Structures are given as C-alpha cells and as structure tokens.
mmCIF file of C-alpha atoms in Angstrom:
data_model
loop_
_atom_site.group_PDB
_atom_site.id
_atom_site.type_symbol
_atom_site.label_atom_id
_atom_site.label_comp_id
_atom_site.label_asym_id
_atom_site.label_seq_id
_atom_site.Cartn_x
_atom_site.Cartn_y
_atom_site.Cartn_z
ATOM 1 C CA MET A 1 19.433 -53.111 59.806
ATOM 2 C CA THR A 2 21.762 -50.195 60.521
ATOM 3 C CA MET A 3 21.083 -46.517 60.302
ATOM 4 C CA THR A 4 23.130 -46.036 57.203
ATOM 5 C CA GLU A 5 21.143 -48.932 55.321
ATOM 6 C CA ARG A 6 17.799 -47.690 56.387
ATOM 7 C CA LYS A 7 18.553 -44.588 54.722
ATOM 8 C CA THR A 8 19.812 -46.078 51.926
ATOM 9 C CA THR A 9 16.675 -48.145 51.480
ATOM 10 C CA ARG A 10 14.266 -45.046 51.926
ATOM 11 C CA ARG A 11 16.251 -43.265 49.416
ATOM 12 C CA GLN A 12 15.757 -46.165 46.811
ATOM 13 C CA LEU A 13 12.157 -46.501 47.748
ATOM 14 C CA LEU A 14 11.661 -42.864 47.200
ATOM 15 C CA LEU A 15 13.271 -42.778 43.814
ATOM 16 C CA ILE A 16 11.264 -45.990 42.779
ATOM 17 C CA ILE A 17 8.061 -44.042 43.579
ATOM 18 C CA ILE A 18 9.048 -40.929 41.637
ATOM 19 C CA GLY A 19 10.246 -42.987 38.827
ATOM 20 C CA THR A 20 6.964 -44.810 38.673
ATOM 21 C CA LEU A 21 4.806 -41.728 38.802
ATOM 22 C CA PHE A 22 6.869 -39.858 36.109
ATOM 23 C CA PHE A 23 7.182 -42.885 33.744
ATOM 24 C CA CYS A 24 3.616 -44.397 34.198
ATOM 25 C CA PRO A 25 1.106 -41.810 33.175
ATOM 26 C CA ALA A 26 -1.544 -44.060 33.734
ATOM 27 C CA ALA A 27 -1.056 -44.297 37.610
ATOM 28 C CA GLY A 28 -4.188 -43.493 38.982
ATOM 29 C CA ALA A 29 -4.529 -40.440 40.996
ATOM 30 C CA SER A 30 -0.878 -39.405 40.052
ATOM 31 C CA THR A 31 -1.834 -38.002 36.751
ATOM 32 C CA SER A 32 -2.762 -34.429 37.396
ATOM 33 C CA SER A 33 0.516 -34.090 39.400
ATOM 34 C CA LEU A 34 2.353 -35.682 36.442
ATOM 35 C CA SER A 35 0.559 -33.198 34.140
ATOM 36 C CA LEU A 36 1.934 -30.375 36.483
ATOM 37 C CA LEU A 37 5.240 -31.825 36.688
ATOM 38 C CA LYS A 38 5.602 -32.390 32.929
ATOM 39 C CA ARG A 39 4.266 -28.732 32.419
ATOM 40 C CA SER A 40 7.158 -27.129 34.484
ATOM 41 C CA VAL A 41 9.397 -29.112 32.814
ATOM 42 C CA VAL A 42 8.362 -28.327 29.219
ATOM 43 C CA SER A 43 8.332 -24.297 30.411
ATOM 44 C CA LYS A 44 11.603 -24.668 31.956
ATOM 45 C CA THR A 45 12.903 -26.184 28.728
ATOM 46 C CA LYS A 46 11.423 -23.421 26.609
ATOM 47 C CA SER A 47 12.992 -20.760 28.989
ATOM 48 C CA GLN A 48 16.479 -22.341 28.468
ATOM 49 C CA LEU A 49 16.013 -22.582 24.615
ATOM 50 C CA ASN A 50 14.881 -18.878 24.460
ATOM 51 C CA ASN A 51 17.852 -17.918 26.784
ATOM 52 C CA ASN A 52 20.214 -19.959 24.682
ATOM 53 C CA ARG A 53 21.275 -22.034 27.595
ATOM 54 C CA PRO A 54 22.315 -25.551 27.257
ATOM 55 C CA LEU A 55 19.671 -28.202 28.265
ATOM 56 C CA SER A 56 20.553 -30.806 31.113
ATOM 57 C CA SER A 57 20.503 -34.618 30.293
ATOM 58 C CA SER A 58 17.796 -34.958 32.759
ATOM 59 C CA SER A 59 15.338 -32.371 31.120
ATOM 60 C CA PHE A 60 15.739 -33.892 27.707
ATOM 61 C CA ALA A 61 15.306 -37.544 29.242
ATOM 62 C CA LEU A 62 12.185 -36.546 30.943
ATOM 63 C CA LEU A 63 10.756 -34.752 27.769
ATOM 64 C CA GLN A 64 11.230 -37.723 25.592
ATOM 65 C CA ASN A 65 8.386 -39.490 27.582
ATOM 66 C CA GLY A 66 5.572 -37.025 26.792
ATOM 67 C CA ASP A 67 3.223 -37.490 23.906
ATOM 68 C CA HIS A 68 2.304 -34.130 23.076
ATOM 69 C CA HIS A 69 5.541 -32.286 22.615
ATOM 70 C CA ASP A 70 6.881 -34.167 19.421
ATOM 71 C CA ASP A 71 7.796 -30.918 17.798
ATOM 72 C CA LEU A 72 9.799 -29.505 20.764
ATOM 73 C CA LEU A 73 11.547 -32.804 20.976
ATOM 74 C CA LYS A 74 12.864 -32.683 17.358
ATOM 75 C CA GLN A 75 14.052 -29.071 18.152
ATOM 76 C CA LEU A 76 15.726 -30.173 21.162
ATOM 77 C CA GLU A 77 17.521 -33.306 19.195
ATOM 78 C CA VAL A 78 18.607 -31.083 16.421
ATOM 79 C CA LEU A 79 20.172 -28.514 18.843
ATOM 80 C CA ARG A 80 21.656 -31.379 20.900
ATOM 81 C CA GLY A 81 22.987 -33.029 17.671
ATOM 82 C CA GLY A 82 21.691 -36.596 18.591
ATOM 83 C CA ASP A 83 19.520 -37.201 15.611
ATOM 84 C CA SER A 84 20.366 -35.928 12.353
ATOM 85 C CA LYS A 85 18.008 -37.816 10.598
ATOM 86 C CA ASN A 86 15.022 -35.827 12.162
ATOM 87 C CA SER A 87 16.910 -32.723 11.585
ATOM 88 C CA GLN A 88 17.257 -33.719 7.834
ATOM 89 C CA GLU A 89 13.615 -34.361 7.678
ATOM 90 C CA VAL A 90 12.661 -30.927 9.421
ATOM 91 C CA ALA A 91 14.824 -29.201 6.865
ATOM 92 C CA SER A 92 13.486 -31.224 3.916
ATOM 93 C CA SER A 93 10.146 -30.571 5.197
ATOM 94 C CA SER A 94 10.649 -26.544 5.300
ATOM 95 C CA ARG A 95 12.451 -26.569 1.937
ATOM 96 C CA GLY A 96 9.398 -28.509 0.465
ATOM 97 C CA ASP A 97 7.023 -25.781 2.129
ATOM 98 C CA SER A 98 8.880 -23.208 0.486
ATOM 99 C CA ASN A 99 9.042 -24.803 -2.909
ATOM 100 C CA ASN A 100 5.197 -25.463 -2.848
ATOM 101 C CA ASN A 101 4.523 -21.529 -1.862
ATOM 102 C CA ASN A 102 6.658 -20.584 -4.628
ATOM 103 C CA ASN A 103 4.849 -22.680 -7.310
ATOM 104 C CA ASN A 104 1.797 -21.446 -5.989
ATOM 105 C CA VAL A 105 2.695 -17.815 -6.647
ATOM 106 C CA VAL A 106 4.165 -18.747 -10.068
ATOM 107 C CA ILE A 107 0.898 -20.466 -10.944
ATOM 108 C CA ARG A 108 -1.052 -17.344 -9.664
ATOM 109 C CA ASN A 109 1.025 -15.115 -11.596
ATOM 110 C CA THR A 110 0.708 -17.060 -14.598
ATOM 111 C CA ILE A 111 -3.205 -17.415 -14.377
ATOM 112 C CA THR A 112 -3.563 -13.463 -13.985
ATOM 113 C CA ALA A 113 -1.145 -12.732 -16.625
ATOM 114 C CA THR A 114 -2.773 -14.976 -19.067
ATOM 115 C CA GLY A 115 -6.306 -13.518 -18.074
ATOM 116 C CA LEU A 116 -5.013 -10.056 -18.787
ATOM 117 C CA ILE A 117 -3.442 -11.179 -22.286
ATOM 118 C CA LEU A 118 -6.919 -12.786 -23.100
ATOM 119 C CA CYS A 119 -8.795 -9.646 -21.931
ATOM 120 C CA ILE A 120 -6.657 -7.158 -23.988
ATOM 121 C CA THR A 121 -6.804 -9.317 -27.018
ATOM 122 C CA THR A 122 -10.590 -9.881 -26.954
ATOM 123 C CA LEU A 123 -11.237 -6.026 -26.430
ATOM 124 C CA THR A 124 -8.653 -5.246 -29.390
ATOM 125 C CA TYR A 125 -10.422 -7.595 -31.685
ATOM 126 C CA LEU A 126 -13.962 -6.165 -30.604
ATOM 127 C CA HIS A 127 -12.726 -2.787 -31.101
ATOM 128 C CA TRP A 128 -10.303 -2.858 -33.669
ATOM 129 C CA GLY A 129 -12.159 -0.376 -35.899
ATOM 130 C CA THR A 130 -12.018 2.323 -33.127
ATOM 131 C CA ILE A 131 -8.150 1.504 -32.231
ATOM 132 C CA LYS A 132 -7.487 2.070 -36.137
ATOM 133 C CA THR A 133 -8.733 5.621 -35.761
ATOM 134 C CA PHE A 134 -5.967 6.758 -33.465
ATOM 135 C CA PHE A 135 -3.419 5.608 -36.253
ATOM 136 C CA ASN A 136 -5.162 7.866 -38.714
ATOM 137 C CA ARG A 137 -4.768 11.654 -38.086
ATOM 138 C CA GLU A 138 -7.793 12.654 -40.189
ATOM 139 C CA LYS A 139 -10.228 10.276 -38.659
ATOM 140 C CA PHE A 140 -8.670 10.878 -35.165
ATOM 141 C CA ARG A 141 -9.383 14.547 -35.453
ATOM 142 C CA THR A 142 -12.796 13.760 -36.901
ATOM 143 C CA ALA A 143 -13.661 11.423 -33.922
ATOM 144 C CA ILE A 144 -12.572 14.111 -31.408
ATOM 145 C CA ILE A 145 -14.397 17.025 -33.037
ATOM 146 C CA GLN A 146 -17.523 14.702 -33.246
ATOM 147 C CA THR A 147 -17.234 13.914 -29.388
ATOM 148 C CA LEU A 148 -16.729 17.499 -28.442
ATOM 149 C CA ASN A 149 -19.794 18.683 -30.268
ATOM 150 C CA ASP A 150 -21.941 15.865 -28.526
ATOM 151 C CA VAL A 151 -20.751 16.681 -25.102
ATOM 152 C CA ALA A 152 -20.977 20.334 -25.554
ATOM 153 C CA SER A 153 -24.446 20.003 -26.946
ATOM 154 C CA GLN A 154 -25.831 18.541 -23.811
ATOM 155 C CA GLY A 155 -25.011 22.104 -22.094
ATOM 156 C CA HIS A 156 -25.390 22.364 -18.222
ATOM 157 C CA ARG A 157 -26.546 18.576 -17.986
ATOM 158 C CA GLY A 158 -23.187 17.440 -19.665
ATOM 159 C CA LEU A 159 -21.233 19.827 -17.661
ATOM 160 C CA LEU A 160 -22.888 18.348 -14.140
ATOM 161 C CA LEU A 161 -22.315 14.586 -15.559
ATOM 162 C CA TYR A 162 -18.677 15.715 -15.983
ATOM 163 C CA THR A 163 -18.284 17.492 -12.645
ATOM 164 C CA ILE A 164 -19.741 14.600 -10.697
ATOM 165 C CA GLY A 165 -17.703 11.953 -12.474
ATOM 166 C CA PHE A 166 -14.429 13.951 -11.822
ATOM 167 C CA VAL A 167 -15.148 13.972 -8.245
ATOM 168 C CA PHE A 168 -14.817 9.974 -7.926
ATOM 169 C CA TRP A 169 -11.880 10.325 -10.460
ATOM 170 C CA GLU A 170 -10.075 12.844 -8.168
ATOM 171 C CA CYS A 171 -10.773 10.763 -5.144
ATOM 172 C CA CYS A 172 -9.256 7.486 -6.588
ATOM 173 C CA GLY A 173 -5.851 9.506 -7.281
ATOM 174 C CA LEU A 174 -5.984 9.011 -10.912
ATOM 175 C CA PRO A 175 -4.029 11.652 -13.176
ATOM 176 C CA THR A 176 -6.169 14.823 -13.903
ATOM 177 C CA SER A 177 -4.339 16.979 -16.390
ATOM 178 C CA VAL A 178 -5.616 15.287 -19.239
ATOM 179 C CA VAL A 179 -9.122 14.915 -17.986
ATOM 180 C CA GLU A 180 -9.139 18.792 -17.330
ATOM 181 C CA THR A 181 -7.681 19.600 -20.654
ATOM 182 C CA ALA A 182 -10.543 17.420 -22.325
ATOM 183 C CA ALA A 183 -13.029 19.506 -20.428
ATOM 184 C CA GLY A 184 -11.740 22.562 -21.721
ATOM 185 C CA MET A 185 -11.886 21.515 -25.238
ATOM 186 C CA ALA A 186 -15.599 20.322 -24.634
ATOM 187 C CA PHE A 187 -17.035 23.034 -22.670
ATOM 188 C CA GLY A 188 -15.006 25.868 -23.299
ATOM 189 C CA PHE A 189 -12.554 27.865 -20.912
ATOM 190 C CA HIS A 190 -15.015 29.328 -18.286
ATOM 191 C CA LYS A 191 -17.463 26.109 -18.063
ATOM 192 C CA GLY A 192 -14.236 23.922 -18.096
ATOM 193 C CA LEU A 193 -12.417 25.643 -15.479
ATOM 194 C CA LEU A 194 -15.502 25.753 -13.250
ATOM 195 C CA GLY A 195 -16.429 21.934 -13.637
ATOM 196 C CA SER A 196 -12.612 20.928 -13.131
ATOM 197 C CA PHE A 197 -12.285 23.042 -10.220
ATOM 198 C CA ILE A 198 -15.409 21.988 -8.194
ATOM 199 C CA GLY A 199 -14.779 18.334 -9.232
ATOM 200 C CA LYS A 200 -11.229 18.357 -8.249
ATOM 201 C CA THR A 201 -11.680 20.251 -4.949
ATOM 202 C CA CYS A 202 -14.807 17.893 -3.772
ATOM 203 C CA GLY A 203 -12.741 14.853 -4.864
ATOM 204 C CA SER A 204 -9.704 15.783 -2.765
ATOM 205 C CA ILE A 205 -12.267 16.786 0.170
ATOM 206 C CA LEU A 206 -14.106 13.323 -0.101
ATOM 207 C CA ALA A 207 -10.744 11.402 -0.188
ATOM 208 C CA PHE A 208 -9.575 13.414 2.905
ATOM 209 C CA THR A 209 -12.903 12.582 4.690
ATOM 210 C CA LEU A 210 -12.727 8.884 3.986
ATOM 211 C CA GLY A 211 -9.013 8.723 5.099
ATOM 212 C CA ARG A 212 -10.025 10.354 8.492
ATOM 213 C CA THR A 213 -12.961 8.288 9.150
ATOM 214 C CA LEU A 214 -13.902 4.935 7.272
ATOM 215 C CA LEU A 215 -10.344 4.208 5.905
ATOM 216 C CA SER A 216 -8.345 5.939 8.826
ATOM 217 C CA ASP A 217 -6.961 2.450 9.794
ATOM 218 C CA VAL A 218 -6.113 0.901 6.496
ATOM 219 C CA VAL A 219 -4.301 4.285 5.753
ATOM 220 C CA GLY A 220 -2.485 4.641 8.927
ATOM 221 C CA THR A 221 -1.289 1.086 8.352
ATOM 222 C CA LYS A 222 0.009 1.847 5.109
ATOM 223 C CA MET A 223 1.712 5.035 5.909
ATOM 224 C CA ASP A 224 3.365 3.353 8.792
ATOM 225 C CA GLU A 225 5.213 1.090 6.811
ATOM 226 C CA ASN A 226 6.720 4.384 5.012
ATOM 227 C CA GLU A 227 9.656 6.013 6.398
ATOM 228 C CA THR A 228 9.169 9.100 4.351
ATOM 229 C CA PHE A 229 5.760 9.495 5.843
ATOM 230 C CA GLY A 230 7.041 9.616 9.386
ATOM 231 C CA LEU A 231 9.293 12.527 8.353
ATOM 232 C CA ILE A 232 5.991 14.276 6.599
ATOM 233 C CA GLN A 233 4.027 13.716 9.836
ATOM 234 C CA GLU A 234 6.972 15.418 11.721
ATOM 235 C CA GLY A 235 6.695 18.370 9.250
ATOM 236 C CA VAL A 236 3.085 18.443 9.592
ATOM 237 C CA GLN A 237 3.368 18.646 13.386
ATOM 238 C CA LYS A 238 5.622 21.904 13.147
ATOM 239 C CA LYS A 239 4.201 23.754 10.478
ATOM 240 C CA PRO A 240 0.835 22.205 9.160
ATOM 241 C CA PHE A 241 -0.154 24.509 6.654
ATOM 242 C CA GLN A 242 3.273 25.121 4.996
ATOM 243 C CA SER A 243 3.677 21.259 5.154
ATOM 244 C CA ALA A 244 0.647 20.625 3.519
ATOM 245 C CA LEU A 245 1.118 22.878 0.781
ATOM 246 C CA ILE A 246 4.651 21.654 -0.122
ATOM 247 C CA LEU A 247 3.208 18.154 -0.112
ATOM 248 C CA ARG A 248 0.597 19.380 -2.696
ATOM 249 C CA TYR A 249 3.126 20.681 -4.874
ATOM 250 C CA SER A 250 5.332 17.477 -4.503
ATOM 251 C CA PRO A 251 5.715 14.857 -7.305
ATOM 252 C CA PHE A 252 4.041 12.150 -5.061
ATOM 253 C CA PRO A 253 1.067 10.647 -6.373
ATOM 254 C CA GLN A 254 -2.422 12.266 -6.187
ATOM 255 C CA LEU A 255 -3.667 9.648 -4.021
ATOM 256 C CA ILE A 256 -0.980 9.863 -1.236
ATOM 257 C CA LYS A 257 -1.396 13.810 -1.357
ATOM 258 C CA ASN A 258 -5.061 13.273 -0.350
ATOM 259 C CA PHE A 259 -4.883 10.422 1.980
ATOM 260 C CA ALA A 260 -1.525 11.233 3.627
ATOM 261 C CA LEU A 261 -2.838 14.500 5.085
ATOM 262 C CA SER A 262 -6.133 12.866 6.075
ATOM 263 C CA ILE A 263 -4.580 11.166 9.132
ATOM 264 C CA THR A 264 -2.098 13.888 10.053
ATOM 265 C CA LYS A 265 -4.340 15.672 13.005
ATOM 266 C CA PRO A 266 -2.827 19.252 12.818
ATOM 267 C CA VAL A 267 -4.125 19.458 9.288
ATOM 268 C CA THR A 268 -7.646 20.512 9.774
ATOM 269 C CA PHE A 269 -10.334 20.905 7.198
ATOM 270 C CA PRO A 270 -9.932 24.623 6.538
ATOM 271 C CA ILE A 271 -5.980 24.185 6.171
ATOM 272 C CA PHE A 272 -6.309 21.406 3.805
ATOM 273 C CA ILE A 273 -9.265 23.209 1.782
ATOM 274 C CA LEU A 274 -6.932 26.274 1.504
ATOM 275 C CA ALA A 275 -3.950 24.284 0.592
ATOM 276 C CA ILE A 276 -5.492 22.356 -2.373
ATOM 277 C CA SER A 277 -7.443 25.726 -3.669
ATOM 278 C CA ILE A 278 -3.885 27.364 -3.833
ATOM 279 C CA HIS A 279 -2.405 24.380 -5.344
ATOM 280 C CA GLY A 280 -5.435 23.277 -7.569
ATOM 281 C CA PHE A 281 -6.808 26.492 -9.263
ATOM 282 C CA PRO A 282 -3.706 27.831 -11.372
ATOM 283 C CA PHE A 283 -3.552 24.065 -12.663
ATOM 284 C CA SER A 284 -7.026 23.874 -13.434
ATOM 285 C CA LEU A 285 -6.805 27.374 -15.020
ATOM 286 C CA LEU A 286 -3.960 26.312 -17.379
ATOM 287 C CA TRP A 287 -5.487 22.901 -18.342
ATOM 288 C CA ALA A 288 -8.864 24.425 -19.417
ATOM 289 C CA ALA A 289 -7.047 27.390 -21.213
ATOM 290 C CA LEU A 290 -4.901 24.571 -22.963
ATOM 291 C CA GLY A 291 -8.017 22.446 -23.583
ATOM 292 C CA HIS A 292 -10.028 25.799 -25.126
ATOM 293 C CA ASP A 293 -7.044 26.629 -27.151
ATOM 294 C CA SER A 294 -6.673 23.131 -28.524
ATOM 295 C CA SER A 295 -10.310 22.760 -29.510
ATOM 296 C CA VAL A 296 -10.209 26.297 -31.327
ATOM 297 C CA ARG A 297 -7.135 25.106 -33.218
ATOM 298 C CA LEU A 298 -8.632 21.813 -34.252
ATOM 299 C CA ARG A 299 -12.071 23.496 -35.429
ATOM 300 C CA ALA A 300 -10.134 26.237 -37.420
ATOM 301 C CA THR A 301 -7.856 23.280 -39.063
ATOM 302 C CA GLU A 302 -11.061 21.581 -40.148
ATOM 303 C CA MET A 303 -12.227 24.448 -41.653
ATOM 304 C CA GLY A 304 -9.176 25.138 -43.468
ATOM 305 C CA GLU A 305 -7.953 28.234 -41.457
ATOM 306 C CA SER A 306 -4.728 28.968 -39.593
ATOM 307 C CA MET A 307 -4.008 30.614 -36.279
ATOM 308 C CA THR A 308 -0.834 32.072 -34.990
ATOM 309 C CA THR A 309 0.898 30.737 -32.076
ATOM 310 C CA ASN A 310 -0.170 31.322 -28.485
ATOM 311 C CA VAL A 311 3.173 32.710 -26.950
ATOM 312 C CA VAL A 312 1.936 33.288 -23.493
ATOM 313 C CA LEU A 313 0.380 29.727 -23.153
ATOM 314 C CA ASN A 314 3.426 28.075 -24.412
ATOM 315 C CA SER A 315 5.534 29.822 -22.216
ATOM 316 C CA ILE A 316 3.325 29.045 -19.151
ATOM 317 C CA LEU A 317 3.923 25.317 -20.465
ATOM 318 C CA VAL A 318 7.402 25.465 -20.418
ATOM 319 C CA PHE A 319 7.597 26.964 -16.945
ATOM 320 C CA VAL A 320 5.120 24.195 -15.494
ATOM 321 C CA THR A 321 7.123 21.490 -17.240
ATOM 322 C CA ILE A 322 10.459 22.718 -15.619
ATOM 323 C CA PHE A 323 8.703 23.248 -12.525
ATOM 324 C CA GLY A 324 7.346 19.709 -12.183
ATOM 325 C CA PHE A 325 10.503 17.952 -13.212
ATOM 326 C CA VAL A 326 12.826 20.108 -11.695
ATOM 327 C CA VAL A 327 11.641 22.513 -9.029
ATOM 328 C CA SER A 328 9.096 20.420 -7.277
ATOM 329 C CA PRO A 329 11.441 17.459 -6.598
ATOM 330 C CA ALA A 330 14.115 19.773 -5.520
ATOM 331 C CA ILE A 331 11.784 21.598 -3.175
ATOM 332 C CA THR A 332 10.563 18.329 -1.793
ATOM 333 C CA GLY A 333 13.893 16.843 -1.369
ATOM 334 C CA TRP A 334 15.092 20.012 0.505
ATOM 335 C CA TRP A 335 12.071 19.747 2.853
ATOM 336 C CA LEU A 336 12.545 16.087 3.596
ATOM 337 C CA ALA A 337 16.381 16.737 4.158
ATOM 338 C CA ASP A 338 16.000 19.520 6.452
ATOM 339 C CA LEU A 339 13.399 17.169 8.552
ATOM 340 C CA ARG A 340 16.052 14.315 8.851
ATOM 341 C CA LYS A 341 18.355 16.752 10.594
#
C-alpha cells in the first residue's frame, strides 16, 4: 500500500469514527463528548441567528439529529425556507394563541361589565326611594337640612369622626372640594375650616410617608413609566420648594400630587408640609365659607326668609374658577416646557 493510499485510508477511518460518535448518541463512553459537541453547535447556531448571519449546511444538518432542539429547528427551517409546512404551523399556532388571549380579555370585560350593571341595578332598586329624593327639590332640601342637623348635633365627636375620615379620603386622592363644602355646611365656618384643613394636611402627609416607605417601589415603577414625571424630577432637583408648590397648584390629580413628590428626595418633609399648607389653607378657607353660606341660605329659605347675594364670595369663586381652568394649566405647561429646554 502506497503512502497516498495509507493517508486516504486513515482519513476515511477518522471520518467514520467521527460520524459514528456524532450520529449514534448511544455509543457508550462517547455520550458526554457528544453532548458537549452538540451544545457547542447549538450555541454557535444561536449566535449566528442573533447576528443575522446565514447558517452553514453542516450546522443545520448536525442540529437535525438532536432530540432537544425541536423549536430551534423549526425556526431554522423557516429562516432557510426549507419547510413551509412547519412555518405555516408556527404562524397558525401564534394566531391561535393571540385569538385565545383576545377572547379571554373580551370574556373578562363582559363579566365585569355585567356584574357592575347588576350591582347598580340592585342598589337602584333597593334605594329607589332615596334616589327619588334627588329629583324633588323640596324633599332634597329637607333631607340635606336634616342630615346637617344630625351631624352638627354630635358636636366635637362628629367633628372628630369627620376629620379622621377626611384623612383617609385625602390619602386616597379623592376630590376634596365637595367634602370641605359639606363640612362648612354641617359644622359652620370655623369648625368646618379646622376639621377640613387638619384632615387634608394629615392625609397628604400620610400619602407622602407611604410613598416614601412602604409603597416606594410601586410608586417608583409607575412614575418611571411617565415621561412627564421625569421632567418633574428634573425640576425638583433644581428648585425643590418652587417645583413642589407649582405641582400642588397644577391640574394633576390629587393622588399624583402627593405620591409623585414622595419619591423625589430633594423634597423633604418640612418642604412638603410648607407647600401643602400654602396651597391647601386658602382652598379650605374658601370651601368652608361657601358651605357655611349655603347652609345659612338653606335654613333661611326653609323659614321663608330671603338673603342678599354675597358679592365677595361670588367674586372669589369666579377667580378660583378662572385660575383652575386657565391660569393653573398655563403655569404648569410653561414650567414643563421650560424643563424640556
């Protein structure tokens, strides 16, 4: 046998051994080597896919013999264009999953809407007598006066209960103007102002504390998803007190005003308390005066008396309305626009 024939024979024998080890996974002690070789091929193939490089025919052929890479093979076949049937099955499966998810969402929304309608219908049926009162001016007026008299008759206990309830009301970010007006009607101007201002201030401080401690992760995640809050944080970093005050007077919901400032570190507790006091006290003063004036007029009308128009109070209400709908959004927009520069 010549030297050339020997080299050819050795090369063929080497190829036979490699082929046997790779294509026959049960070949005794070569199993671990085979696993390592397959993992390297799979890793190399994934790297080629991620870098959008074409796969070699050898890599694709080697992967076809693996039992644990069916999903990868389907993707490779689709990319190579060699198995349109599998690609259609994958696309059909994806569309089926999407349709199932959409159907589940529709079913959940339908169940929720049906439940709400049933609850509203049931409550309306059970309390129809009370609801009809709102459509009768005389009965409605009488009901209000009776409720005011009942609350006012409890004295300091009623005022304390109202203040505690208002703390949690403010902490939840619910509208406060109607509640503060009702307090002025029930307790009079001075007690209504005291209960409303203390309740609103303590509620804001409670929300600020929760946002800085127990709910910091939740608030931070929600605020990071908002582009506007990123601008607010930038403004707070530059001028903490001025930014906190502008945010308190902004048209943002009460919940955002409290919790957004809680995760801005430059806004300390003294700065926050000063900001909410400057913003909150004038409004508490206004709503308590409006409630007291409305209560006096209701009782005067019940007794058949008439009262002159309170020009000062009406003028303040007009100013507050213009400020809330025009001035406040304009100042907030100018502030945010300046931060975007």
